[in-house]
Amino acid sequence: MTTAAHPIPRALTAYLRRATWGLPEARRQELWDELEEHVLTRADHLMLTGLTPTQATAQAIRELGPPARVTLGMAKVYTMPKLILAAATLALGISAGLYALAGGSDGAILNVPVFQQPKIGMLCAANGANLPQLSLPVASRSNGQICYRLTTERDLTGRPAMISVQSATQIMALVGGTVTTRSDGRIQLSRPNGTWTRTEFAFTEGTQRYIFASVVFDALISTRNRNEVIRISGFDQPTMSVNDRRIRLTGSTGNRVGNNIYSSLVGDAVSAVIYGNPDSAFSFKQERATATAPTHLIQTRLKADEVVALITRSGQDTYSTDFSVVQADGTVSLHAQATRLRFVSKSADMTGNSDGTPAILVRLSNVPLDNLKSGIFVPAQATSDAR
């Protein structure tokens, strides 16, 4: 929705075009209107502090974050394959009592339980136009809810990390934020600076509601204040530090929660490494290399449990990526479409392939997220041949 107070600035139109690029047409206009309303409302508030309309709009856009983050985040939500979405709902079979926010904080760390374990039973969610239909048998429809019947573990194939809305509320409270349920059923995570993130996927099991853990981490990142330094460390139990406050996602042994959390950061790494200025308008396509792609075992000087991303160019504004955790011996195993890689340290060198496809390695863990470019490193080996 556009306010009548001022015309839409050209910079905002360019930002909205980039931020909604690649989304299904029906969703694109919806997100465009929502982002536009958010930026203009925030700009109005900022003008009360003495900023000019141009300055206020620019600041509101910066607070919203790089358009590539919005594009990747929303595409991940709106185009999620049915089986992956079904996998997410698997978490709802968990007994809420087992995963209440037990233990509170450990010193300066807030421990937040995540759910990934399967359980056969019933899955119920708000029944609306915004809920993708799952490839599961419908048990009932009543009182605005649709319930699916889970009969075998084959119904659900993935293990995304989910946390309760109660846990999300405690996380946002650490930075003075709030979590509210909108009239349309979506969950809104808000900061005192006027920025917010919304998610449609709030599932219900009993009286508990759940959202993706990555949504909460993304909310903290995309709505951060300028004076906040945010880092993520660890893989099995990722810990986010916001200045001196820390949030650790905990789960049972073997739950690779890091896959859910770091997948969002890879897009940010491409933005920082390739395009440099996160406030500029740009768009790109990111394709994660499949597990069947050539495997490269790379020796690093990094400590165990650090997380590394690999970026190669596969076309105009198209990048193939992968990420993995460093092992105890300092090696990291990464997939790429190319069988021979040549490591470089800047995007300007990602041309030519006479001695292998140019590739950039970026450390994602223990690096300020507003300066992911500082995580670039070149290993001792100049090239890598697939194994």
Short mmCIF file of C-alpha atoms in Angstrom, two decimals:
data_model
loop_
_atom_site.label_atom_id
_atom_site.label_comp_id
_atom_site.label_asym_id
_atom_site.label_seq_id
_atom_site.Cartn_x
_atom_site.Cartn_y
_atom_site.Cartn_z
CA MET A 1 0.00 0.00 0.00
CA THR A 2 1.36 3.44 -0.95
CA THR A 3 0.79 6.44 1.28
CA ALA A 4 -0.30 9.73 -0.27
CA ALA A 5 2.27 11.73 1.70
CA HIS A 6 5.00 11.49 -0.93
CA PRO A 7 5.66 9.83 -4.28
CA ILE A 8 7.60 6.57 -4.47
CA PRO A 9 11.33 7.38 -4.71
CA ARG A 10 13.20 5.85 -7.62
CA ALA A 11 15.66 4.17 -5.24
CA LEU A 12 12.78 2.40 -3.47
CA THR A 13 11.29 1.22 -6.76
CA ALA A 14 14.66 -0.24 -7.77
CA TYR A 15 15.01 -1.91 -4.38
CA LEU A 16 11.51 -3.43 -4.55
CA ARG A 17 12.15 -4.72 -8.06
CA ARG A 18 15.32 -6.47 -6.89
CA ALA A 19 13.84 -7.73 -3.62
CA THR A 20 10.87 -9.39 -5.31
CA TRP A 21 12.81 -10.78 -8.28
CA GLY A 22 12.25 -14.47 -8.89
CA LEU A 23 9.11 -14.85 -6.76
CA PRO A 24 5.87 -16.32 -8.13
CA GLU A 25 3.81 -13.53 -9.70
CA ALA A 26 0.97 -13.87 -7.20
CA ARG A 27 3.38 -13.47 -4.30
CA ARG A 28 5.54 -10.80 -5.91
CA GLN A 29 2.90 -8.04 -5.81
CA GLU A 30 1.90 -8.99 -2.27
CA LEU A 31 5.49 -8.72 -1.03
CA TRP A 32 6.09 -5.55 -3.08
CA ASP A 33 3.13 -3.81 -1.39
CA GLU A 34 4.16 -5.00 2.06
CA LEU A 35 7.78 -3.88 1.73
CA GLU A 36 6.74 -0.57 0.21
CA GLU A 37 4.38 0.14 3.08
CA HIS A 38 7.06 -0.79 5.60
CA VAL A 39 9.75 1.45 4.07
CA LEU A 40 7.46 4.47 3.65
CA THR A 41 6.12 4.15 7.19
CA ARG A 42 9.64 3.87 8.60
CA ALA A 43 10.75 6.83 6.47
CA ASP A 44 7.93 8.93 7.92
CA HIS A 45 9.17 8.11 11.43
CA LEU A 46 12.76 8.94 10.52
CA MET A 47 11.78 12.33 9.07
CA LEU A 48 10.50 13.25 12.54
CA THR A 49 14.14 12.99 13.70
CA GLY A 50 15.22 15.67 11.22
CA LEU A 51 16.17 13.60 8.18
CA THR A 52 15.15 14.74 4.71
CA PRO A 53 12.74 12.50 2.76
CA THR A 54 15.62 11.23 0.63
CA GLN A 55 17.80 10.52 3.67
CA ALA A 56 14.92 8.87 5.54
CA THR A 57 14.04 6.59 2.63
CA ALA A 58 17.69 5.58 2.17
CA GLN A 59 18.00 4.80 5.88
CA ALA A 60 14.78 2.76 5.90
CA ILE A 61 16.03 0.72 2.92
CA ARG A 62 19.37 0.10 4.63
CA GLU A 63 17.62 -1.11 7.77
CA LEU A 64 15.55 -3.54 5.72
CA GLY A 65 18.76 -5.17 4.49
CA PRO A 66 20.21 -6.15 1.10
CA PRO A 67 17.58 -6.93 -1.54
CA ALA A 68 19.31 -10.23 -2.24
CA ARG A 69 18.61 -11.35 1.35
CA VAL A 70 14.93 -10.53 0.92
CA THR A 71 14.80 -12.31 -2.44
CA LEU A 72 16.52 -15.45 -1.17
CA GLY A 73 14.59 -15.52 2.08
CA MET A 74 11.18 -15.11 0.51
CA ALA A 75 11.93 -17.47 -2.37
CA LYS A 76 12.95 -20.05 0.21
CA VAL A 77 9.58 -19.64 1.94
CA TYR A 78 7.32 -19.35 -1.10
CA THR A 79 8.91 -21.96 -3.34
CA MET A 80 9.69 -24.55 -0.72
CA PRO A 81 9.15 -28.00 -2.24
CA LYS A 82 6.22 -29.91 -0.79
CA LEU A 83 8.34 -32.64 0.70
CA ILE A 84 10.63 -30.15 2.39
CA LEU A 85 7.66 -28.31 3.81
CA ALA A 86 6.25 -31.61 4.95
CA ALA A 87 9.56 -32.28 6.63
CA ALA A 88 9.26 -29.04 8.51
CA THR A 89 5.86 -30.04 9.82
CA LEU A 90 7.36 -33.23 11.16
CA ALA A 91 8.60 -31.32 14.14
CA LEU A 92 5.07 -30.67 15.24
CA GLY A 93 4.59 -34.28 16.32
CA ILE A 94 6.90 -33.60 19.25
CA SER A 95 5.47 -33.35 22.69
CA ALA A 96 5.62 -29.68 23.62
CA GLY A 97 6.37 -30.55 27.20
CA LEU A 98 9.66 -32.21 26.26
CA TYR A 99 10.90 -29.07 24.55
CA ALA A 100 9.65 -26.21 26.69
CA LEU A 101 12.28 -23.56 27.21
CA ALA A 102 13.87 -25.62 29.96
CA GLY A 103 17.00 -24.53 31.71
CA GLY A 104 16.64 -20.88 30.74
CA SER A 105 20.03 -19.28 30.29
CA ASP A 106 23.42 -20.80 30.98
CA GLY A 107 25.33 -17.79 32.28
CA ALA A 108 25.18 -15.31 29.42
CA ILE A 109 23.78 -17.89 27.00
CA LEU A 110 20.09 -18.40 26.32
CA ASN A 111 19.63 -22.08 25.45
CA VAL A 112 16.79 -22.60 22.99
CA PRO A 113 15.63 -26.16 22.15
CA VAL A 114 14.97 -27.07 18.53
CA PHE A 115 12.84 -29.90 17.22
CA GLN A 116 13.75 -32.28 14.44
CA GLN A 117 12.80 -35.77 15.56
CA PRO A 118 9.96 -37.53 13.70
CA LYS A 119 6.81 -38.80 15.30
CA ILE A 120 3.88 -40.45 13.60
CA GLY A 121 0.56 -38.80 14.30
CA MET A 122 -1.54 -35.81 13.31
CA LEU A 123 -0.35 -32.47 11.94
CA CYS A 124 -2.64 -29.45 12.10
CA ALA A 125 -2.05 -25.98 10.66
CA ALA A 126 -4.05 -22.87 9.87
CA ASN A 127 -6.10 -23.51 6.74
CA GLY A 128 -5.72 -20.54 4.43
CA ALA A 129 -4.73 -19.47 0.95
CA ASN A 130 -1.16 -18.85 2.11
CA LEU A 131 -0.62 -22.44 3.28
CA PRO A 132 0.95 -24.67 0.62
CA GLN A 133 -0.93 -27.93 0.22
CA LEU A 134 1.01 -30.94 1.47
CA SER A 135 1.14 -34.29 -0.31
CA LEU A 136 -0.39 -36.00 2.72
CA PRO A 137 -3.85 -37.44 3.46
CA VAL A 138 -6.23 -34.88 4.98
CA ALA A 139 -7.82 -36.07 8.21
CA SER A 140 -10.15 -33.14 8.88
CA ARG A 141 -10.96 -29.50 8.18
CA SER A 142 -12.69 -27.47 10.88
CA ASN A 143 -12.48 -24.21 12.82
CA GLY A 144 -10.07 -22.69 10.32
CA GLN A 145 -7.62 -25.58 10.58
CA ILE A 146 -6.59 -28.40 8.30
CA CYS A 147 -5.19 -31.60 9.82
CA TYR A 148 -2.98 -34.07 7.96
CA ARG A 149 -2.46 -37.71 8.91
CA LEU A 150 1.16 -38.87 9.16
CA THR A 151 1.24 -42.64 8.80
CA THR A 152 4.91 -43.44 8.16
CA GLU A 153 8.24 -41.71 8.50
CA ARG A 154 8.36 -41.68 4.70
CA ASP A 155 5.73 -38.95 4.79
CA LEU A 156 8.47 -36.58 5.93
CA THR A 157 11.94 -36.55 4.44
CA GLY A 158 13.94 -33.69 6.00
CA ARG A 159 14.84 -32.32 9.38
CA PRO A 160 14.52 -28.54 9.47
CA ALA A 161 15.02 -26.89 12.86
CA MET A 162 11.84 -25.51 14.45
CA ILE A 163 11.39 -23.52 17.64
CA SER A 164 8.28 -22.57 19.56
CA VAL A 165 6.84 -19.07 19.38
CA GLN A 166 7.43 -18.94 23.13
CA SER A 167 11.16 -19.47 22.54
CA ALA A 168 11.18 -16.92 19.70
CA THR A 169 9.60 -14.41 22.08
CA GLN A 170 12.41 -14.88 24.61
CA ILE A 171 15.03 -14.52 21.88
CA MET A 172 13.57 -11.27 20.57
CA ALA A 173 13.23 -9.97 24.14
CA LEU A 174 17.03 -10.13 24.46
CA VAL A 175 17.29 -7.29 21.93
CA GLY A 176 14.22 -5.44 23.18
CA GLY A 177 12.00 -6.90 20.46
CA THR A 178 8.59 -8.55 20.45
CA VAL A 179 6.77 -11.42 18.75
CA THR A 180 3.11 -10.98 17.92
CA THR A 181 0.46 -12.90 16.00
CA ARG A 182 -1.23 -10.81 13.32
CA SER A 183 -4.90 -10.99 12.46
CA ASP A 184 -4.03 -12.88 9.28
CA GLY A 185 -2.34 -15.60 11.37
CA ARG A 186 1.23 -14.67 10.47
CA ILE A 187 3.92 -14.22 13.09
CA GLN A 188 5.64 -10.83 13.25
CA LEU A 189 9.05 -10.35 14.89
CA SER A 190 9.66 -6.67 15.63
CA ARG A 191 12.53 -4.50 16.87
CA PRO A 192 12.33 -1.21 18.78
CA ASN A 193 13.89 0.55 15.75
CA GLY A 194 10.67 -0.03 13.81
CA THR A 195 11.90 -2.87 11.62
CA TRP A 196 10.21 -6.27 11.49
CA THR A 197 10.13 -9.66 9.82
CA ARG A 198 7.03 -11.74 9.15
CA THR A 199 6.58 -15.42 8.47
CA GLU A 200 3.52 -17.29 7.30
CA PHE A 201 4.61 -20.69 8.52
CA ALA A 202 3.38 -20.92 12.11
CA PHE A 203 2.27 -24.48 12.78
CA THR A 204 0.31 -25.73 15.76
CA GLU A 205 0.61 -28.86 17.87
CA GLY A 206 -1.73 -28.74 20.82
CA THR A 207 -1.48 -25.24 22.23
CA GLN A 208 2.08 -24.64 20.98
CA ARG A 209 2.95 -22.84 17.76
CA TYR A 210 6.25 -23.28 15.92
CA ILE A 211 8.29 -21.42 13.31
CA PHE A 212 11.60 -22.06 11.57
CA ALA A 213 14.60 -21.31 13.78
CA SER A 214 16.32 -19.78 10.75
CA VAL A 215 13.51 -17.20 10.48
CA VAL A 216 14.31 -15.92 13.97
CA PHE A 217 18.05 -15.74 13.26
CA ASP A 218 17.32 -14.01 9.95
CA ALA A 219 15.10 -11.52 11.79
CA LEU A 220 17.91 -10.63 14.18
CA ILE A 221 20.32 -10.21 11.28
CA SER A 222 18.12 -8.26 8.87
CA THR A 223 16.75 -5.87 11.53
CA ARG A 224 20.03 -5.29 13.39
CA ASN A 225 21.03 -1.87 14.60
CA ARG A 226 24.20 -0.22 13.34
CA ASN A 227 25.90 -0.62 16.72
CA GLU A 228 25.30 -4.38 16.86
CA VAL A 229 28.00 -6.86 15.92
CA ILE A 230 26.46 -10.23 15.12
CA ARG A 231 28.39 -13.48 14.71
CA ILE A 232 27.39 -17.13 14.47
CA SER A 233 29.60 -19.96 15.72
CA GLY A 234 29.27 -23.73 16.00
CA PHE A 235 27.47 -26.09 13.68
CA ASP A 236 25.61 -28.84 15.55
CA GLN A 237 24.45 -26.26 18.10
CA PRO A 238 24.81 -22.85 16.39
CA THR A 239 25.29 -19.93 18.73
CA MET A 240 24.48 -16.37 17.69
CA SER A 241 26.16 -13.53 19.56
CA VAL A 242 24.62 -10.07 19.43
CA ASN A 243 27.27 -7.94 21.10
CA ASP A 244 27.45 -9.55 24.58
CA ARG A 245 24.19 -11.54 24.32
CA ARG A 246 24.27 -15.11 23.08
CA ILE A 247 21.58 -17.50 21.86
CA ARG A 248 22.40 -21.18 21.43
CA LEU A 249 20.18 -23.63 19.54
CA THR A 250 20.28 -26.96 21.31
CA GLY A 251 19.04 -30.38 20.28
CA SER A 252 19.79 -34.04 20.69
CA THR A 253 23.09 -35.48 19.47
CA GLY A 254 23.35 -35.79 15.70
CA ASN A 255 20.90 -33.03 14.80
CA ARG A 256 22.72 -30.95 12.21
CA VAL A 257 20.91 -27.72 12.96
CA GLY A 258 23.72 -25.82 11.27
CA ASN A 259 22.44 -26.78 7.83
CA ASN A 260 19.31 -24.74 8.47
CA ILE A 261 21.10 -21.72 9.89
CA TYR A 262 24.12 -21.35 7.61
CA SER A 263 22.19 -21.89 4.37
CA SER A 264 20.84 -18.33 4.70
CA LEU A 265 24.31 -16.92 5.25
CA VAL A 266 25.65 -18.30 1.97
CA GLY A 267 23.47 -15.86 0.02
CA ASP A 268 24.79 -13.03 2.20
CA ALA A 269 28.33 -14.19 1.49
CA VAL A 270 27.71 -14.02 -2.26
CA SER A 271 26.30 -10.52 -1.82
CA ALA A 272 29.32 -9.35 0.16
CA VAL A 273 32.02 -11.07 -1.90
CA ILE A 274 30.69 -10.51 -5.41
CA TYR A 275 28.78 -7.25 -5.15
CA GLY A 276 30.58 -5.60 -2.25
CA ASN A 277 28.06 -2.96 -1.23
CA PRO A 278 25.12 -4.59 0.57
CA ASP A 279 23.04 -1.42 0.19
CA SER A 280 23.18 -1.39 -3.60
CA ALA A 281 20.44 -2.84 -5.78
CA PHE A 282 21.38 -6.10 -7.44
CA SER A 283 20.07 -9.60 -7.97
CA PHE A 284 21.61 -12.99 -8.57
CA LYS A 285 20.69 -16.64 -8.71
CA GLN A 286 22.22 -19.02 -6.19
CA GLU A 287 22.36 -22.76 -6.81
CA ARG A 288 23.69 -25.08 -4.14
CA ALA A 289 25.84 -27.85 -5.59
CA THR A 290 24.23 -31.24 -5.18
CA ALA A 291 25.71 -34.08 -3.17
CA THR A 292 26.42 -35.93 -6.43
CA ALA A 293 28.59 -33.07 -7.75
CA PRO A 294 32.40 -33.47 -7.72
CA THR A 295 33.81 -33.44 -4.17
CA HIS A 296 36.82 -31.34 -3.20
CA LEU A 297 38.76 -32.06 -0.02
CA ILE A 298 40.49 -28.82 0.94
CA GLN A 299 43.14 -28.43 3.62
CA THR A 300 42.73 -25.28 5.72
CA ARG A 301 44.39 -23.75 8.76
CA LEU A 302 41.02 -23.29 10.45
CA LYS A 303 39.94 -24.88 13.71
CA ALA A 304 37.46 -27.71 13.84
CA ASP A 305 33.78 -26.74 13.71
CA GLU A 306 34.37 -23.59 11.66
CA VAL A 307 31.97 -23.31 8.71
CA VAL A 308 33.23 -22.56 5.21
CA ALA A 309 31.37 -21.63 2.02
CA LEU A 310 32.59 -22.25 -1.53
CA ILE A 311 31.48 -19.88 -4.32
CA THR A 312 31.99 -20.43 -8.05
CA ARG A 313 30.43 -18.59 -10.98
CA SER A 314 28.24 -20.78 -13.20
CA GLY A 315 26.77 -18.05 -15.43
CA GLN A 316 25.87 -14.38 -15.64
CA ASP A 317 24.80 -13.41 -12.11
CA THR A 318 24.49 -17.11 -11.30
CA TYR A 319 26.64 -18.76 -8.64
CA SER A 320 27.09 -22.33 -7.49
CA THR A 321 27.66 -22.62 -3.75
CA ASP A 322 28.21 -25.16 -1.03
CA PHE A 323 29.12 -25.00 2.65
CA SER A 324 30.42 -27.46 5.18
CA VAL A 325 32.08 -27.75 8.57
CA VAL A 326 35.84 -28.03 9.10
CA GLN A 327 37.00 -31.35 10.54
CA ALA A 328 39.50 -31.96 13.36
CA ASP A 329 42.39 -32.28 10.87
CA GLY A 330 41.58 -28.90 9.30
CA THR A 331 40.04 -30.32 6.13
CA VAL A 332 36.70 -29.36 4.69
CA SER A 333 34.78 -31.31 2.04
CA LEU A 334 32.87 -29.19 -0.46
CA HIS A 335 30.95 -29.89 -3.66
CA ALA A 336 31.33 -27.93 -6.89
CA GLN A 337 30.22 -28.39 -10.47
CA ALA A 338 33.84 -28.14 -11.66
CA THR A 339 36.34 -30.97 -11.30
CA ARG A 340 39.27 -28.57 -10.93
CA LEU A 341 39.20 -25.38 -8.87
CA ARG A 342 41.62 -22.46 -8.74
CA PHE A 343 41.33 -20.44 -5.53
CA VAL A 344 41.20 -16.63 -5.73
CA SER A 345 40.61 -13.91 -3.16
CA LYS A 346 38.43 -11.39 -4.98
CA SER A 347 35.53 -11.38 -7.40
CA ALA A 348 37.53 -9.57 -10.09
CA ASP A 349 39.63 -12.74 -10.46
CA MET A 350 36.63 -15.00 -11.08
CA THR A 351 37.22 -15.05 -14.83
CA GLY A 352 38.90 -17.55 -17.11
CA ASN A 353 39.39 -21.22 -16.41
CA SER A 354 42.70 -22.10 -18.04
CA ASP A 355 44.01 -23.60 -14.79
CA GLY A 356 40.69 -24.50 -13.19
CA THR A 357 37.41 -22.79 -12.39
CA PRO A 358 37.98 -19.73 -10.16
CA ALA A 359 36.59 -20.29 -6.66
CA ILE A 360 36.37 -18.23 -3.48
CA LEU A 361 36.38 -19.69 0.04
CA VAL A 362 34.62 -17.71 2.77
CA ARG A 363 34.51 -18.47 6.47
CA LEU A 364 30.92 -17.98 7.67
CA SER A 365 31.44 -18.68 11.38
CA ASN A 366 33.01 -16.29 13.89
CA VAL A 367 32.97 -13.46 11.36
CA PRO A 368 30.94 -10.22 11.77
CA LEU A 369 27.92 -10.75 9.56
CA ASP A 370 28.05 -7.16 8.32
CA ASN A 371 31.58 -7.84 7.07
CA LEU A 372 31.47 -11.38 5.66
CA LYS A 373 34.02 -10.30 3.08
CA SER A 374 36.60 -10.40 5.87
CA GLY A 375 36.06 -14.16 5.99
CA ILE A 376 37.66 -14.73 2.57
CA PHE A 377 40.78 -16.88 2.71
CA VAL A 378 43.04 -18.73 0.27
CA PRO A 379 44.29 -22.18 1.32
CA ALA A 380 47.91 -23.24 0.97
CA GLN A 381 46.98 -25.30 -2.08
CA ALA A 382 46.51 -23.12 -5.15
CA THR A 383 44.14 -25.57 -6.82
CA SER A 384 41.93 -28.54 -6.00
CA ASP A 385 41.12 -31.59 -8.09
CA ALA A 386 37.90 -33.44 -7.34
CA ARG A 387 38.14 -36.83 -5.62
#
